[in-house]
mmCIF file of C-alpha atoms and ligand atoms in Angstrom:
data_model
loop_
_atom_site.group_PDB
_atom_site.id
_atom_site.type_symbol
_atom_site.label_atom_id
_atom_site.label_comp_id
_atom_site.label_asym_id
_atom_site.label_seq_id
_atom_site.Cartn_x
_atom_site.Cartn_y
_atom_site.Cartn_z
ATOM 1 C CA MET Z 248 154.860 130.509 145.393
ATOM 2 C CA THR Z 249 151.194 130.247 147.019
ATOM 3 C CA SER Z 250 149.486 133.701 147.087
ATOM 4 C CA LYS Z 251 146.885 134.474 150.019
ATOM 5 C CA PRO Z 252 143.166 134.263 148.658
ATOM 6 C CA SER Z 253 142.097 137.653 148.738
ATOM 7 C CA PRO Z 254 138.266 138.829 150.170
ATOM 8 C CA PRO Z 255 135.359 138.810 148.141
ATOM 9 C CA ALA Z 256 134.920 142.550 146.190
ATOM 10 C CA GLN Z 257 131.832 143.161 148.349
ATOM 11 C CA GLU Z 258 130.953 146.601 146.218
ATOM 12 C CA LYS Z 259 130.270 144.375 143.384
ATOM 13 C CA LYS Z 260 128.569 142.002 144.724
ATOM 14 C CA ARG Z 261 124.916 141.833 144.839
ATOM 15 C CA PHE Z 262 122.484 139.525 147.044
ATOM 16 C CA GLN Z 263 118.445 138.972 145.679
ATOM 17 C CA PRO Z 264 116.542 138.971 149.157
ATOM 18 C CA PHE Z 265 116.104 134.965 149.598
ATOM 19 C CA GLN Z 266 112.714 133.834 148.064
ATOM 20 C CA VAL Z 267 111.214 130.568 149.691
ATOM 21 C CA PRO Z 268 108.759 128.261 147.686
ATOM 22 C CA PRO Z 269 105.415 127.145 149.404
ATOM 23 C CA ARG Z 270 106.252 124.387 150.583
ATOM 24 C CA LEU Z 271 104.054 121.857 152.403
ATOM 25 C CA LEU Z 272 106.439 120.164 154.723
ATOM 26 C CA PHE Z 273 105.468 116.024 155.939
ATOM 27 C CA SER Z 274 108.766 115.507 156.991
ATOM 28 C CA PRO Z 275 109.258 114.245 161.075
ATOM 29 C CA GLY Z 276 110.649 117.884 161.409
ATOM 30 C CA PRO Z 277 110.532 120.858 160.943
ATOM 31 C CA THR Z 278 106.660 120.611 160.081
ATOM 32 C CA PRO Z 279 104.433 123.397 158.784
ATOM 33 C CA VAL Z 280 104.781 126.649 161.187
ATOM 34 C CA PRO Z 281 100.924 128.199 161.557
ATOM 35 C CA PRO Z 282 100.359 132.105 160.438
ATOM 36 C CA SER Z 283 100.431 133.316 163.463
ATOM 37 C CA VAL Z 284 103.450 131.643 164.567
ATOM 38 C CA LEU Z 285 105.512 133.010 162.142
ATOM 39 C CA GLN Z 286 103.637 136.202 162.861
ATOM 40 C CA ALA Z 287 104.752 136.472 166.336
ATOM 41 C CA MET Z 288 107.923 136.692 165.203
ATOM 42 C CA THR Z 289 108.271 139.362 163.693
ATOM 43 C CA LYS Z 290 107.136 141.846 166.982
ATOM 44 C CA THR Z 291 109.747 144.350 168.705
ATOM 45 C CA VAL Z 292 112.909 142.353 170.224
ATOM 46 C CA LEU Z 293 112.703 143.136 174.149
ATOM 47 C CA GLY Z 294 115.320 143.045 176.124
ATOM 48 C CA HIS Z 295 115.461 139.297 177.839
ATOM 49 C CA LEU Z 296 114.956 140.406 181.560
ATOM 50 C CA ASP Z 297 112.364 142.862 180.366
ATOM 51 C CA PRO Z 298 109.215 142.398 182.498
ATOM 52 C CA VAL Z 299 107.054 142.001 179.530
ATOM 53 C CA PHE Z 300 109.160 139.330 178.090
ATOM 54 C CA LEU Z 301 109.431 138.008 181.962
ATOM 55 C CA HIS Z 302 105.687 137.310 181.394
ATOM 56 C CA CYS Z 303 106.270 135.704 178.358
ATOM 57 C CA MET Z 304 108.347 133.410 179.625
ATOM 58 C CA ASP Z 305 105.994 132.670 182.639
ATOM 59 C CA GLU Z 306 103.394 132.032 180.239
ATOM 60 C CA ILE Z 307 106.085 129.865 178.543
ATOM 61 C CA LYS Z 308 107.030 127.717 181.389
ATOM 62 C CA ALA Z 309 102.853 127.471 182.391
ATOM 63 C CA MET Z 310 102.156 126.071 178.568
ATOM 64 C CA LEU Z 311 104.444 123.738 178.556
ATOM 65 C CA GLN Z 312 103.702 122.345 181.803
ATOM 66 C CA ILE Z 313 100.069 121.625 180.610
ATOM 67 C CA VAL Z 314 101.726 120.245 176.805
ATOM 68 C CA PHE Z 315 104.315 117.683 179.337
ATOM 69 C CA GLU Z 316 101.170 117.497 181.584
ATOM 70 C CA THR Z 317 103.163 118.111 184.893
ATOM 71 C CA ALA Z 318 103.282 119.819 187.881
ATOM 72 C CA ASN Z 319 106.961 119.914 187.513
ATOM 73 C CA ARG Z 320 108.704 123.356 188.355
ATOM 74 C CA VAL Z 321 111.672 123.430 186.581
ATOM 75 C CA THR Z 322 110.416 123.191 183.191
ATOM 76 C CA PHE Z 323 111.198 125.232 180.666
ATOM 77 C CA PRO Z 324 112.845 125.541 176.835
ATOM 78 C CA VAL Z 325 116.645 124.632 176.432
ATOM 79 C CA SER Z 326 117.999 127.467 173.817
ATOM 80 C CA GLY Z 327 118.796 124.850 171.082
ATOM 81 C CA THR Z 328 117.305 122.389 168.854
ATOM 82 C CA GLY Z 329 115.883 118.992 170.105
ATOM 83 C CA SER Z 330 119.716 117.803 170.485
ATOM 84 C CA ALA Z 331 120.763 120.518 172.837
ATOM 85 C CA GLY Z 332 117.752 119.138 174.864
ATOM 86 C CA MET Z 333 119.158 115.868 174.610
ATOM 87 C CA GLU Z 334 122.638 116.991 175.914
ATOM 88 C CA ALA Z 335 120.410 118.717 178.457
ATOM 89 C CA ALA Z 336 118.667 115.539 179.657
ATOM 90 C CA VAL Z 337 121.958 113.258 179.973
ATOM 91 C CA PHE Z 338 124.961 115.828 181.516
ATOM 92 C CA ASN Z 339 122.441 117.185 184.126
ATOM 93 C CA ALA Z 340 121.712 112.863 185.169
ATOM 94 C CA VAL Z 341 125.375 111.780 185.409
ATOM 95 C CA GLU Z 342 128.796 112.361 185.757
ATOM 96 C CA ALA Z 343 131.467 110.221 186.356
ATOM 97 C CA GLY Z 344 131.763 106.704 187.154
ATOM 98 C CA ASP Z 345 127.697 106.511 186.792
ATOM 99 C CA ASP Z 346 126.417 104.041 184.933
ATOM 100 C CA ILE Z 347 123.643 104.741 182.135
ATOM 101 C CA VAL Z 348 121.174 102.212 180.565
ATOM 102 C CA VAL Z 349 120.602 103.515 177.053
ATOM 103 C CA CYS Z 350 118.565 101.873 174.360
ATOM 104 C CA PRO Z 351 119.125 102.439 170.976
ATOM 105 C CA MET Z 352 116.790 101.413 167.914
ATOM 106 C CA GLY Z 353 117.343 103.911 165.053
ATOM 107 C CA VAL Z 354 119.776 106.630 164.758
ATOM 108 C CA PHE Z 355 117.841 109.150 167.769
ATOM 109 C CA GLY Z 356 118.773 106.528 170.312
ATOM 110 C CA GLU Z 357 122.722 106.054 168.711
ATOM 111 C CA ARG Z 358 122.577 110.006 168.650
ATOM 112 C CA LEU Z 359 121.506 109.467 173.236
ATOM 113 C CA LEU Z 360 124.438 106.781 172.785
ATOM 114 C CA ALA Z 361 127.034 109.002 170.978
ATOM 115 C CA ILE Z 362 126.027 111.842 173.480
ATOM 116 C CA ILE Z 363 126.377 109.849 176.860
ATOM 117 C CA GLU Z 364 129.638 108.083 175.328
ATOM 118 C CA ARG Z 365 131.252 111.864 175.398
ATOM 119 C CA THR Z 366 130.845 111.650 178.769
ATOM 120 C CA PRO Z 367 133.045 110.899 181.894
ATOM 121 C CA ALA Z 368 129.514 108.588 182.248
ATOM 122 C CA HIS Z 369 129.575 104.869 181.839
ATOM 123 C CA PRO Z 370 127.029 103.595 179.110
ATOM 124 C CA VAL Z 371 125.613 100.183 179.232
ATOM 125 C CA ILE Z 372 123.552 99.401 176.210
ATOM 126 C CA VAL Z 373 120.698 98.014 174.928
ATOM 127 C CA ARG Z 374 120.436 97.761 171.267
ATOM 128 C CA GLY Z 375 117.127 96.863 169.738
ATOM 129 C CA GLU Z 376 116.597 95.751 166.027
ATOM 130 C CA TRP Z 377 115.528 98.691 163.893
ATOM 131 C CA GLY Z 378 111.456 98.994 163.308
ATOM 132 C CA GLU Z 379 111.089 97.185 166.747
ATOM 133 C CA PRO Z 380 110.315 98.343 170.123
ATOM 134 C CA ILE Z 381 112.791 97.225 172.679
ATOM 135 C CA GLU Z 382 112.158 94.457 174.872
ATOM 136 C CA VAL Z 383 111.294 95.683 178.081
ATOM 137 C CA SER Z 384 113.168 92.011 179.965
ATOM 138 C CA LYS Z 385 116.453 93.277 178.117
ATOM 139 C CA ILE Z 386 116.012 96.296 180.009
ATOM 140 C CA GLU Z 387 115.431 95.042 183.248
ATOM 141 C CA ALA Z 388 118.661 92.406 183.014
ATOM 142 C CA ALA Z 389 120.736 96.324 181.719
ATOM 143 C CA LEU Z 390 119.240 97.777 184.915
ATOM 144 C CA GLN Z 391 120.040 94.870 187.023
ATOM 145 C CA SER Z 392 123.525 93.720 185.527
ATOM 146 C CA CYS Z 393 124.977 97.462 186.846
ATOM 147 C CA ARG Z 394 124.640 100.144 189.121
ATOM 148 C CA PRO Z 395 122.318 102.563 186.984
ATOM 149 C CA ARG Z 396 121.903 106.140 187.447
ATOM 150 C CA ALA Z 397 119.658 106.708 185.058
ATOM 151 C CA LEU Z 398 117.373 104.849 182.034
ATOM 152 C CA ALA Z 399 117.847 106.818 178.440
ATOM 153 C CA LEU Z 400 115.310 105.978 175.820
ATOM 154 C CA VAL Z 401 113.475 107.538 172.402
ATOM 155 C CA HIS Z 402 109.452 107.544 172.708
ATOM 156 C CA ALA Z 403 108.516 107.496 169.138
ATOM 157 C CA GLU Z 404 111.982 107.284 167.035
ATOM 158 C CA THR Z 405 111.578 108.915 163.577
ATOM 159 C CA SER Z 406 114.230 107.081 162.300
ATOM 160 C CA THR Z 407 111.734 103.848 161.925
ATOM 161 C CA GLY Z 408 108.406 104.247 163.057
ATOM 162 C CA VAL Z 409 107.902 102.844 166.545
ATOM 163 C CA ALA Z 410 106.896 103.899 169.351
ATOM 164 C CA GLN Z 411 108.568 102.663 172.756
ATOM 165 C CA ARG Z 412 105.484 102.132 175.003
ATOM 166 C CA LEU Z 413 106.141 104.291 178.031
ATOM 167 C CA GLU Z 414 103.857 102.650 181.171
ATOM 168 C CA GLY Z 415 105.951 100.755 183.473
ATOM 169 C CA LEU Z 416 109.336 102.207 182.064
ATOM 170 C CA ALA Z 417 109.345 104.444 185.471
ATOM 171 C CA GLU Z 418 108.446 101.796 187.718
ATOM 172 C CA LEU Z 419 111.458 99.408 186.477
ATOM 173 C CA ALA Z 420 113.755 102.571 186.535
ATOM 174 C CA HIS Z 421 113.612 103.665 190.039
ATOM 175 C CA LYS Z 422 113.062 99.582 191.462
ATOM 176 C CA TYR Z 423 117.151 99.803 190.852
ATOM 177 C CA ASP Z 424 117.204 103.482 191.837
ATOM 178 C CA ALA Z 425 117.788 104.987 187.840
ATOM 179 C CA LEU Z 426 116.356 108.638 186.808
ATOM 180 C CA LEU Z 427 114.042 107.928 183.451
ATOM 181 C CA ILE Z 428 115.237 110.365 180.558
ATOM 182 C CA VAL Z 429 112.840 110.069 177.511
ATOM 183 C CA ASP Z 430 113.531 111.623 174.347
ATOM 184 C CA THR Z 431 109.925 112.970 173.239
ATOM 185 C CA VAL Z 432 111.101 115.236 170.442
ATOM 186 C CA ALA Z 433 108.933 114.100 167.910
ATOM 187 C CA SER Z 434 106.339 112.825 170.055
ATOM 188 C CA LEU Z 435 105.396 115.443 172.056
ATOM 189 C CA SER Z 436 101.333 117.128 172.068
ATOM 190 C CA GLY Z 437 101.013 114.735 169.224
ATOM 191 C CA GLN Z 438 100.382 111.597 170.901
ATOM 192 C CA PRO Z 439 100.310 110.766 174.793
ATOM 193 C CA VAL Z 440 103.197 110.884 176.732
ATOM 194 C CA GLY Z 441 102.033 112.199 179.647
ATOM 195 C CA VAL Z 442 104.952 113.024 182.309
ATOM 196 C CA ASP Z 443 103.465 112.744 185.750
ATOM 197 C CA GLU Z 444 101.560 109.702 184.998
ATOM 198 C CA ASN Z 445 104.901 107.970 183.409
ATOM 199 C CA GLN Z 446 106.507 109.730 186.051
ATOM 200 C CA ILE Z 447 109.394 110.380 183.842
ATOM 201 C CA ASP Z 448 112.309 112.512 185.196
ATOM 202 C CA ILE Z 449 113.937 114.391 182.146
ATOM 203 C CA CYS Z 450 111.851 114.710 179.553
ATOM 204 C CA TYR Z 451 112.218 117.225 176.676
ATOM 205 C CA SER Z 452 111.134 117.825 173.445
ATOM 206 C CA GLY Z 453 111.907 119.773 170.405
ATOM 207 C CA SER Z 454 109.702 123.158 168.660
ATOM 208 C CA GLN Z 455 109.886 122.511 165.371
ATOM 209 C CA LYS Z 456 108.061 118.861 165.411
ATOM 210 C CA CYS Z 457 104.451 118.592 166.727
ATOM 211 C CA ILE Z 458 104.314 121.886 168.547
ATOM 212 C CA GLY Z 459 104.284 123.344 165.026
ATOM 213 C CA ALA Z 460 107.412 125.988 165.750
ATOM 214 C CA PRO Z 461 110.216 126.710 163.703
ATOM 215 C CA PRO Z 462 113.229 124.441 164.998
ATOM 216 C CA GLY Z 463 115.536 126.498 167.860
ATOM 217 C CA LEU Z 464 114.050 125.066 171.248
ATOM 218 C CA ALA Z 465 114.344 122.239 173.173
ATOM 219 C CA PRO Z 466 111.334 122.413 176.092
ATOM 220 C CA ILE Z 467 112.453 120.140 178.695
ATOM 221 C CA THR Z 468 111.008 119.397 182.198
ATOM 222 C CA PHE Z 469 112.979 117.819 185.404
ATOM 223 C CA SER Z 470 110.890 115.779 188.286
ATOM 224 C CA GLU Z 471 111.687 116.219 192.409
ATOM 225 C CA ARG Z 472 113.753 113.188 191.913
ATOM 226 C CA ALA Z 473 116.107 114.438 188.984
ATOM 227 C CA LEU Z 474 116.382 118.106 190.828
ATOM 228 C CA GLU Z 475 117.376 116.044 194.239
ATOM 229 C CA ARG Z 476 120.407 113.840 191.810
ATOM 230 C CA LEU Z 477 121.831 117.343 191.049
ATOM 231 C CA ARG Z 478 121.907 118.396 194.136
ATOM 232 C CA THR Z 479 123.585 115.638 195.336
ATOM 233 C CA ARG Z 480 126.262 116.106 192.040
ATOM 234 C CA ARG Z 481 130.269 114.974 193.408
ATOM 235 C CA THR Z 482 130.792 117.053 190.590
ATOM 236 C CA PRO Z 483 129.464 119.983 188.415
ATOM 237 C CA VAL Z 484 127.802 119.526 185.545
ATOM 238 C CA GLN Z 485 130.391 118.826 182.563
ATOM 239 C CA SER Z 486 128.710 121.996 180.345
ATOM 240 C CA TRP Z 487 128.076 125.441 181.966
ATOM 241 C CA TYR Z 488 125.305 126.399 179.019
ATOM 242 C CA PHE Z 489 123.129 123.777 180.244
ATOM 243 C CA ASP Z 490 123.499 123.599 183.431
ATOM 244 C CA VAL Z 491 119.783 123.433 184.673
ATOM 245 C CA THR Z 492 120.608 125.229 188.226
ATOM 246 C CA GLY Z 493 122.505 127.720 185.917
ATOM 247 C CA ILE Z 494 119.690 128.076 183.422
ATOM 248 C CA GLU Z 495 116.841 127.444 186.465
ATOM 249 C CA LYS Z 496 118.367 130.900 187.713
ATOM 250 C CA TYR Z 497 117.327 132.988 184.861
ATOM 251 C CA TRP Z 498 114.303 131.000 184.746
ATOM 252 C CA GLY Z 499 113.254 130.669 188.164
ATOM 253 C CA GLN Z 500 112.319 133.212 190.655
ATOM 254 C CA GLU Z 501 116.223 134.952 190.901
ATOM 255 C CA ARG Z 502 115.873 136.489 186.921
ATOM 256 C CA THR Z 503 119.662 136.693 186.701
ATOM 257 C CA TYR Z 504 121.104 136.607 183.379
ATOM 258 C CA HIS Z 505 122.186 133.129 182.767
ATOM 259 C CA HIS Z 506 122.312 133.540 178.806
ATOM 260 C CA THR Z 507 120.327 135.705 176.117
ATOM 261 C CA ALA Z 508 117.197 133.836 175.162
ATOM 262 C CA PRO Z 509 116.487 133.505 171.506
ATOM 263 C CA ILE Z 510 113.623 136.306 172.595
ATOM 264 C CA SER Z 511 111.780 135.845 168.468
ATOM 265 C CA MET Z 512 111.734 132.134 169.071
ATOM 266 C CA ASN Z 513 110.378 132.427 172.058
ATOM 267 C CA TYR Z 514 107.273 134.176 171.039
ATOM 268 C CA ALA Z 515 107.094 131.403 168.444
ATOM 269 C CA LEU Z 516 106.582 128.998 171.070
ATOM 270 C CA HIS Z 517 104.492 131.183 173.103
ATOM 271 C CA GLU Z 518 101.943 131.264 169.963
ATOM 272 C CA ALA Z 519 102.936 127.742 169.131
ATOM 273 C CA LEU Z 520 101.729 126.740 172.911
ATOM 274 C CA ARG Z 521 98.866 128.986 172.745
ATOM 275 C CA LEU Z 522 97.078 127.106 169.317
ATOM 276 C CA ILE Z 523 97.664 123.697 171.357
ATOM 277 C CA CYS Z 524 96.210 124.669 174.344
ATOM 278 C CA GLU Z 525 93.496 125.758 172.517
ATOM 279 C CA GLU Z 526 92.717 123.277 170.519
ATOM 280 C CA GLY Z 527 93.339 120.652 173.650
ATOM 281 C CA LEU Z 528 95.743 118.327 173.736
ATOM 282 C CA GLU Z 529 93.381 115.169 173.370
ATOM 283 C CA GLY Z 530 91.488 116.686 170.449
ATOM 284 C CA ARG Z 531 95.050 117.418 169.054
ATOM 285 C CA TRP Z 532 95.914 113.776 169.500
ATOM 286 C CA ALA Z 533 92.958 112.828 168.116
ATOM 287 C CA ARG Z 534 93.435 114.763 165.029
ATOM 288 C CA HIS Z 535 96.830 113.252 164.332
ATOM 289 C CA GLU Z 536 95.472 109.539 165.373
ATOM 290 C CA LEU Z 537 93.189 109.964 162.594
ATOM 291 C CA ALA Z 538 95.521 111.312 160.470
ATOM 292 C CA HIS Z 539 98.085 108.371 161.027
ATOM 293 C CA ARG Z 540 95.337 106.276 160.368
ATOM 294 C CA ALA Z 541 93.728 107.421 157.052
ATOM 295 C CA LEU Z 542 97.536 107.539 155.279
ATOM 296 C CA VAL Z 543 98.022 103.848 156.854
ATOM 297 C CA ALA Z 544 93.861 102.708 155.097
ATOM 298 C CA GLY Z 545 95.041 105.274 151.979
ATOM 299 C CA LEU Z 546 98.612 103.629 151.340
ATOM 300 C CA GLU Z 547 97.317 100.399 151.765
ATOM 301 C CA ALA Z 548 94.642 100.557 148.844
ATOM 302 C CA MET Z 549 97.676 101.878 147.092
ATOM 303 C CA ASN Z 550 99.482 98.305 148.341
ATOM 304 C CA ILE Z 551 102.651 100.318 149.748
ATOM 305 C CA GLN Z 552 103.249 98.537 153.205
ATOM 306 C CA MET Z 553 104.539 99.956 156.659
ATOM 307 C CA LEU Z 554 107.686 99.343 157.910
ATOM 308 C CA VAL Z 555 106.232 98.929 161.747
ATOM 309 C CA THR Z 556 103.533 95.766 163.049
ATOM 310 C CA PRO Z 557 100.449 98.006 163.515
ATOM 311 C CA GLU Z 558 100.750 97.733 167.292
ATOM 312 C CA HIS Z 559 104.066 99.683 167.650
ATOM 313 C CA ARG Z 560 103.285 102.417 165.042
ATOM 314 C CA ALA Z 561 104.549 105.717 166.032
ATOM 315 C CA VAL Z 562 100.953 108.384 164.875
ATOM 316 C CA VAL Z 563 103.386 111.082 164.704
ATOM 317 C CA VAL Z 564 106.536 109.121 162.338
ATOM 318 C CA ASN Z 565 105.256 106.932 159.702
ATOM 319 C CA ALA Z 566 107.738 104.807 158.383
ATOM 320 C CA VAL Z 567 106.674 103.310 154.641
ATOM 321 C CA CYS Z 568 108.331 101.219 152.341
ATOM 322 C CA VAL Z 569 109.230 101.872 149.247
ATOM 323 C CA PRO Z 570 107.291 99.264 147.015
ATOM 324 C CA GLU Z 571 109.402 96.816 144.695
ATOM 325 C CA GLY Z 572 110.515 98.736 141.336
ATOM 326 C CA VAL Z 573 109.984 102.034 142.744
ATOM 327 C CA ASP Z 574 113.441 104.498 142.939
ATOM 328 C CA GLY Z 575 112.423 106.634 146.585
ATOM 329 C CA ALA Z 576 114.704 109.269 146.245
ATOM 330 C CA ARG Z 577 113.268 109.868 142.517
ATOM 331 C CA VAL Z 578 109.490 109.942 143.854
ATOM 332 C CA ARG Z 579 110.533 112.724 146.609
ATOM 333 C CA ALA Z 580 112.027 114.487 144.494
ATOM 334 C CA ARG Z 581 109.535 114.708 142.457
ATOM 335 C CA LEU Z 582 107.147 115.553 145.213
ATOM 336 C CA LEU Z 583 108.923 118.551 146.096
ATOM 337 C CA GLU Z 584 109.399 119.874 142.684
ATOM 338 C CA GLU Z 585 106.170 118.810 140.851
ATOM 339 C CA HIS Z 586 104.009 119.579 144.315
ATOM 340 C CA ASN Z 587 105.827 121.239 146.389
ATOM 341 C CA LEU Z 588 105.599 118.605 149.096
ATOM 342 C CA GLU Z 589 108.704 117.079 151.706
ATOM 343 C CA VAL Z 590 108.579 113.822 152.852
ATOM 344 C CA ALA Z 591 111.681 112.388 153.895
ATOM 345 C CA GLY Z 592 114.126 109.511 153.058
ATOM 346 C CA GLY Z 593 115.268 106.532 155.268
ATOM 347 C CA LEU Z 594 118.885 107.187 157.232
ATOM 348 C CA GLY Z 595 121.147 104.590 158.338
ATOM 349 C CA GLN Z 596 120.195 101.157 157.438
ATOM 350 C CA LEU Z 597 117.149 101.989 156.269
ATOM 351 C CA ARG Z 598 118.061 103.892 153.406
ATOM 352 C CA GLY Z 599 116.346 103.970 150.283
ATOM 353 C CA LYS Z 600 114.468 101.299 151.935
ATOM 354 C CA ILE Z 601 111.304 103.553 153.540
ATOM 355 C CA TRP Z 602 109.977 106.621 152.987
ATOM 356 C CA ARG Z 603 108.996 108.905 156.676
ATOM 357 C CA VAL Z 604 105.824 110.554 156.541
ATOM 358 C CA GLY Z 605 105.656 113.193 158.973
ATOM 359 C CA LEU Z 606 102.188 114.193 160.494
ATOM 360 C CA MET Z 607 102.807 116.549 162.838
ATOM 361 C CA GLY Z 608 101.126 119.502 164.297
ATOM 362 C CA GLU Z 609 99.788 121.371 160.562
ATOM 363 C CA SER Z 610 100.763 118.485 158.687
ATOM 364 C CA SER Z 611 98.182 115.930 160.205
ATOM 365 C CA ARG Z 612 94.989 118.160 158.659
ATOM 366 C CA ARG Z 613 92.665 116.980 156.491
ATOM 367 C CA GLU Z 614 93.315 118.492 153.730
ATOM 368 C CA HIS Z 615 96.750 118.114 153.674
ATOM 369 C CA LEU Z 616 96.916 114.600 153.863
ATOM 370 C CA LEU Z 617 94.544 114.489 150.862
ATOM 371 C CA ARG Z 618 96.766 116.079 149.133
ATOM 372 C CA LEU Z 619 99.923 114.096 149.677
ATOM 373 C CA LEU Z 620 98.008 110.989 148.881
ATOM 374 C CA ASP Z 621 96.471 112.276 145.960
ATOM 375 C CA ALA Z 622 100.332 113.265 145.204
ATOM 376 C CA LEU Z 623 101.776 110.610 145.789
ATOM 377 C CA HIS Z 624 99.430 108.804 143.523
ATOM 378 C CA GLN Z 625 99.711 110.493 140.494
ATOM 379 C CA VAL Z 626 104.093 110.443 141.209
ATOM 380 C CA LEU Z 627 103.674 107.143 141.112
ATOM 381 C CA GLN Z 628 101.416 106.066 138.261
ATOM 382 C CA ALA Z 629 103.976 108.190 136.620
ATOM 383 C CA GLU Z 630 106.722 106.185 137.202
ATOM 384 C CA GLY Z 631 105.567 103.563 136.252
ATOM 385 C CA TYR Z 632 104.079 102.014 139.352
ATOM 386 C CA ALA Z 633 100.544 101.147 138.860
ATOM 387 C CA CYS Z 634 98.240 101.556 141.948
ATOM 388 C CA ASP Z 635 94.935 102.873 142.643
ATOM 389 C CA SER Z 636 94.417 106.068 144.463
ATOM 390 C CA GLY Z 637 94.312 105.758 148.306
ATOM 391 C CA LEU Z 638 91.950 108.872 148.581
ATOM 392 C CA ALA Z 639 88.682 107.040 148.964
ATOM 393 C CA ALA Z 640 89.469 104.705 152.018
ATOM 394 C CA ALA Z 641 91.281 107.734 153.564
ATOM 395 C CA GLU Z 642 87.730 109.945 153.160
ATOM 396 C CA GLN Z 643 86.372 106.162 154.879
ATOM 397 C CA VAL Z 644 88.138 106.875 157.649
ATOM 398 C CA TYR Z 645 86.966 110.603 158.229
ATOM 399 C CA ALA Z 646 83.574 110.001 157.244
ATOM 400 C CA ALA Z 647 83.738 106.895 159.928
ATOM 401 C CA SER Z 648 85.111 109.371 162.905
HETATM 402 C C1 PLP U 1401 114.424 115.447 165.617
HETATM 403 C C2 PLP U 1401 114.879 114.699 166.965
HETATM 404 C C3 PLP U 1401 116.074 114.761 167.126
HETATM 405 C C4 PLP U 1401 116.416 115.978 167.136
HETATM 406 O O1 PLP U 1401 116.402 117.236 166.764
HETATM 407 P P1 PLP U 1401 116.973 118.321 166.239
HETATM 408 O O2 PLP U 1401 116.284 119.282 166.127
HETATM 409 O O3 PLP U 1401 117.069 118.247 165.392
HETATM 410 O O4 PLP U 1401 118.244 118.432 166.728
HETATM 411 C C5 PLP U 1401 115.662 113.917 168.694
HETATM 412 N N1 PLP U 1401 115.242 112.777 169.397
HETATM 413 C C6 PLP U 1401 114.543 112.815 168.303
HETATM 414 C C7 PLP U 1401 113.054 111.769 168.622
HETATM 415 C C8 PLP U 1401 113.588 113.372 166.994
HETATM 416 O O5 PLP U 1401 112.600 113.289 166.144
#
């Protein structure tokens, strides 16, 4: 006879408040959250239709337009992480019978494909080598081979450290009457995206990467071309929650309830965006670029290679080859335990072969970068990998700037 397990005895259980160690995150998301952003989350939770909160929403929209570099009217944060942005983009762009060209070159491109495969639309796949961008001629061939309604790809592929060039993609997509969908979860505000300049029709991001808020919101923006496509759909958007027409009734003029906005997360996003606007996009891109160059110089001085050739490297996420004879997982564990620094490991076919260093938002500051290089040197020495320190080379990059 099997007896049903009884629920844990509640009155006897004592839980301590959760203790959080002072980690400094160099993973490609989440990233270190500035104190004022954390403080914003401790403010009184307002009602989701409180006029003061509505004002906060309006400012978030205005600041997102600045960060996306767009005049798009329909620009707001989807409630959910970056993956929610992915689903919102795909679901609103296509319906049954549509072809959609998708270009995976790593884990997140594959996720885009996995999402498309769950829709009634038909994916036309242009798969690239991991560690390289997708060849534009292959994209064009795929667009030509079908009746595409959208072209979807990732800007900075977080699993490989590759940046796909955005220039010219819209002309290509639009020539075949396809919307251009670009995943900028990793890159937005860390390196140029230029939604209007590059004529991206649907562009989404995530709050916890370069934007520097905690995970939980996915900024997204829709061009007029994308909205026109929405208006002429034959069928409703497959997801009620991610249907832009519904969400826009809350974020737009009507102000009708759709779902309860995550109030505190929106406070955090407001403050994170405010800090970005204060720094200025160009200054912020320059800071990220400099940290990236200093990291590469430091690693090269330590005789450590990058996975990606210089012209295809993303600035914000750096794929670093684990040197011969070094146990990559052990090094990461020691960085975390002995130095409170988090670096990510490789995903999928790159598991064990690379470290992924995110230089996103706060982590792309000089003092943090130098601390990472110093700690990495110490750990590698302790692990028996003899190398010079990368500090001088990194400092030189800063000195020359
Ligand atoms: C992190 C990331 C995602 C997924 O975001 P989540 O917040 O983890 O859901 C999607 N695309 C790219 C390029 C990313 O870096």
